[in-house]
């Protein structure tokens, strides 16, 4: 059964200038698992960035020829067992693992619970455990973009500071020493927390990528910093009024631009109907 | 199937055995109430019927002590104030038309006692319950708020209660994907063994999606779906474990309900898909009194008849007896009425979301609610007698003996009123106030709640009101605030209820929204104490009079009684939740100035009298007595109109109401909101109002707000105040460079120092 | 060094949302033989030296009062395991 449609119009102000009309042809799949929460937000982010959001249902077997995939945040299956541990066995995840793997190169972004699913699915190394202070934390988080050459960060510059909301219970990034050293050596730490480490993550790691750079996962929520008036009260360059922080938009425009301009990490074509 | 472990008490059996002793007293029924049940039925009730009547006629479900007073909310209304009301009191939640085909439903409810017993689960299931009320109106829940009241911050048990409740509210609400946009946190010894956990949920719907809890259409099918039924919440009713009351069976029935937010999230999405495809005719959530409540309410609100086979209910615990199944308060369940032609489509949606369901009966035209258990009739009642014809008490009440004495004990001149600070010492006083448990930063609590999810939060804590966008294209949205000052209500419950209304009204208007509807959560002690009952009666009368005067209807709410330990009742705590409408939420007014406001003029609207009784300053000095601040709702309405018009016309860039902690708290919070200082001079306005600077800062006079006005707008701003004859005074200027709250000529409070004092209190106590 | 193991389970009559979610996910992996799952917690209390009866009693006490929430959980096991040399 296919996913239901969004019951209210999603996008606030499309009269705003900017987006390249070619981006509209880029189809980005937003996967909904039972318990996913930020799927509407992720779809809105894709639309605001100029692309077309396509809703995907976890139990389907078809990627609907999307050009990229976002695994949004939430508490899929209530985070029961372990965050992401049940979702990663969804039929659609098998398609995504195939398409994003070495032969595919499909751009995939995992946000928060989506990041946890990607680590459970072994598309990304490491894992997330309970925050060191044992509490859920929601705050506007300053980050540094460490790697601006992944499929999702091309519109940033390396070293750029951004502010996006962070909100989670299990956000402490952990991995073994060998993996950690490899991630650092290969520049695969994509985002790093600035200021006080919010959850005890190793080396202040907020987000990582795979070797090819098409799969990125991060704990903070860029989709909550895409629309003026509904984001954080600050950006990487300082305070702004009334929730006008939109630093998160860069992740989504990065993927769309890369796909349109055919950069190295993007332009994967996938046929969800078959599997080797 | 295991063999039945109990003797079934059928209707037939009950008719033949009129003299069987029934445990009506253990189930909480009074002798007269039980006799009334016998009179209604013309025979003794069966065990299952007794279960239904006892839970439905409880204080919690029947409002038997409060009903006679609550009527005023329906009577003291004008046509004007109810013109946008689509659904009023009595349904799961009131529904208000906000224009453009959109409607909003919201309601506040208490979950006090369960949250003391098991703070995490109590608070979690409190959120879950109120959210299901919203879903059952056909609405998508879009936000929650939670006014919380705890015992003394330094009391050892407060740790347990605070950690559990805050984690429970967050654990459930965050997992549902509902932004938490505000609430209250108060600490007072009167709530020591009676913490108050009030939870508000708000939902939005298109007019055509409105659903009501009624079972119409003979032949329509009744379905129970969601979680399975277990023994949750019936620990106290274990006498029913033996349905024939002649043998005893070891009973392990949990009094605690455990919430499953994941199941509820799936239930929300599943219900919305059902509504969207028009697959249900009527729907009701299962809360207190579970299936008893759902079946009797659906049946009596519809065509009046329903036939249910209780054996079809899916059970988590197969040892439950029919009476227990009827009383179970297992969470995350819904009951719906479905057209037989649509059952297949209905099932497809439930299967997509992997939600369990069982068809348990159908709508009839008999006017009777008949419930079978394995082929035998165990309930045969007129559903109206269960759901609506419960007892109504005119409980005696009288003004407390001590009330005159309490009201004569003014702060000014009392033993507690020593050493009022002046000059430089005002700095210490402001820091003490802003670090105090009741005015310190709530970040420790609110940082545990997701305020971003859904992407429509235009404002949340610490602003005066939470603001949510409803229509993503036009920006149409709502603002909500919950308020109450139990200390004021203790001094004068009539005025206290109106002061709660005034503050909520002011908070919503301050954000720029037009107030349209009220929901209330009335938390009081035992109604069997005539002095407590007087507090309740006065508060309801005050709130009903107040709503009529200010022109905003009460659309629903909840009463929580028996909040007391021994003889000691909590302060009367009538929490008022008020909703307002904003044509475009992007124009809302924040509660502080940012750097772009540098140089803007700061104005105080309203005037200040020496009103320190019941104030935060008096609380810091250990005093509670006298008269609460005077309330003038006509003035509040005028102030509200000013704030709304000024916001709409771009005359003000920030606005914050003056309430607990007085002007000292308002100015501190405005500076801390974005970390931008101000230079303030209070001499002139103090002279105008005939008070000293200390009183100016700490008095809690009503009808006041502070605003910042761009230079270019000052003339228009002053004209508007003059035209409406509202007092205003220029008291300072936004000053980025100062990096302080500079009370010129008296004290300079550097913002880092103010912030440190404000933000360190809760982490110091709670880690 | 020795360790005391404490196992805590949700009370049988209390809803266990985690176990419920897991048992419903298992069939998706082709595992259909299990009709129920309940998820509990295991604690390991480390003791330097011998575990005396007194220490074991203290562990039981801690298990009942702190490691479990008696309102919703039962302590189902408190026992000693000696560390196997690695």
Coordinates of C-alpha atoms in Angstrom, one line a residue, chain A residues 1-5 7-13 34-38 40-41 44 57 75 77-78 80 135-140 165 167 224 227 229-233 241-243, chain B residues 102 140 174-177 260-262 265-266 272-273 276 348 352-354 444 447-458 469 472-473 585-588 590 594 673-674 767:
Chain A
X1 CA 0.0 0.0 0.0
X2 CA 1.4 3.4 -0.9
X3 CA 1.8 6.2 1.6
X4 CA -1.0 8.6 2.2
X5 CA -0.6 12.2 1.0
X7 CA -3.2 16.4 4.4
X8 CA -2.2 20.0 4.6
X9 CA -0.3 22.1 2.2
X10 CA 3.3 21.9 3.2
X11 CA 5.1 24.9 2.0
X12 CA 4.8 28.3 3.4
X13 CA 6.1 30.8 1.0
X34 CA 6.1 3.8 12.3
X35 CA 7.0 6.3 14.9
X36 CA 8.9 8.7 12.5
X37 CA 8.2 12.3 13.5
X38 CA 10.1 14.7 11.3
X40 CA 6.8 16.4 7.2
X41 CA 9.6 18.7 8.2
X44 CA 9.2 20.9 3.7
X57 CA 6.6 4.1 3.2
X75 CA 11.3 7.5 17.5
X77 CA 9.3 1.8 16.8
X78 CA 9.5 3.9 20.0
X80 CA 12.5 0.1 21.7
X135 CA 18.3 13.5 29.8
X136 CA 16.6 14.4 26.5
X137 CA 18.1 17.6 25.3
X138 CA 16.6 20.2 22.9
X139 CA 18.6 23.2 22.1
X140 CA 20.0 25.4 19.3
X165 CA 18.5 22.5 16.6
X167 CA 17.0 17.2 20.1
X224 CA 14.3 22.6 11.7
X227 CA 12.4 28.6 7.2
X229 CA 10.4 32.5 11.6
X230 CA 10.4 28.8 12.6
X231 CA 14.1 28.1 13.2
X232 CA 16.7 29.0 15.9
X233 CA 17.3 32.5 17.1
X241 CA 15.5 37.8 15.2
X242 CA 12.4 35.7 15.7
X243 CA 13.6 32.3 14.8
Chain B
X102 CA -9.9 25.9 9.9
X140 CA -4.4 16.4 14.2
X174 CA 8.6 14.0 22.4
X175 CA 8.0 10.5 21.2
X176 CA 4.6 11.5 19.8
X177 CA 6.1 14.3 17.8
X260 CA 3.3 3.4 25.2
X261 CA 3.9 6.6 23.2
X262 CA 4.9 4.6 20.1
X265 CA 1.9 7.9 17.7
X266 CA 0.8 5.1 15.3
X272 CA -6.0 10.7 10.8
X273 CA -5.9 8.4 7.8
X276 CA -9.3 11.6 5.9
X348 CA -7.0 -2.1 5.5
X352 CA -1.2 -0.8 7.2
X353 CA -0.4 0.7 10.6
X354 CA -0.2 -2.7 12.3
X444 CA 16.3 22.8 32.9
X447 CA 15.3 21.8 27.3
X448 CA 13.9 18.3 27.9
X449 CA 11.0 19.0 25.5
X450 CA 11.1 19.1 21.7
X451 CA 9.7 22.5 20.7
X452 CA 10.7 22.2 17.0
X453 CA 9.0 19.1 15.7
X454 CA 6.3 19.7 13.0
X455 CA 8.1 22.9 11.9
X456 CA 5.3 25.2 12.8
X457 CA 6.4 26.6 16.2
X458 CA 6.6 30.3 15.8
X469 CA 1.1 28.0 12.7
X472 CA 1.3 27.0 6.1
X473 CA 0.3 29.2 3.2
X585 CA 2.1 34.0 13.1
X586 CA 5.1 35.5 11.5
X587 CA 3.9 38.8 12.9
X588 CA 3.9 37.6 16.5
X590 CA 8.5 38.2 21.1
X594 CA 17.0 41.7 20.2
X673 CA 15.5 36.9 26.2
X674 CA 18.2 37.8 23.6
X767 CA 21.6 18.3 38.4

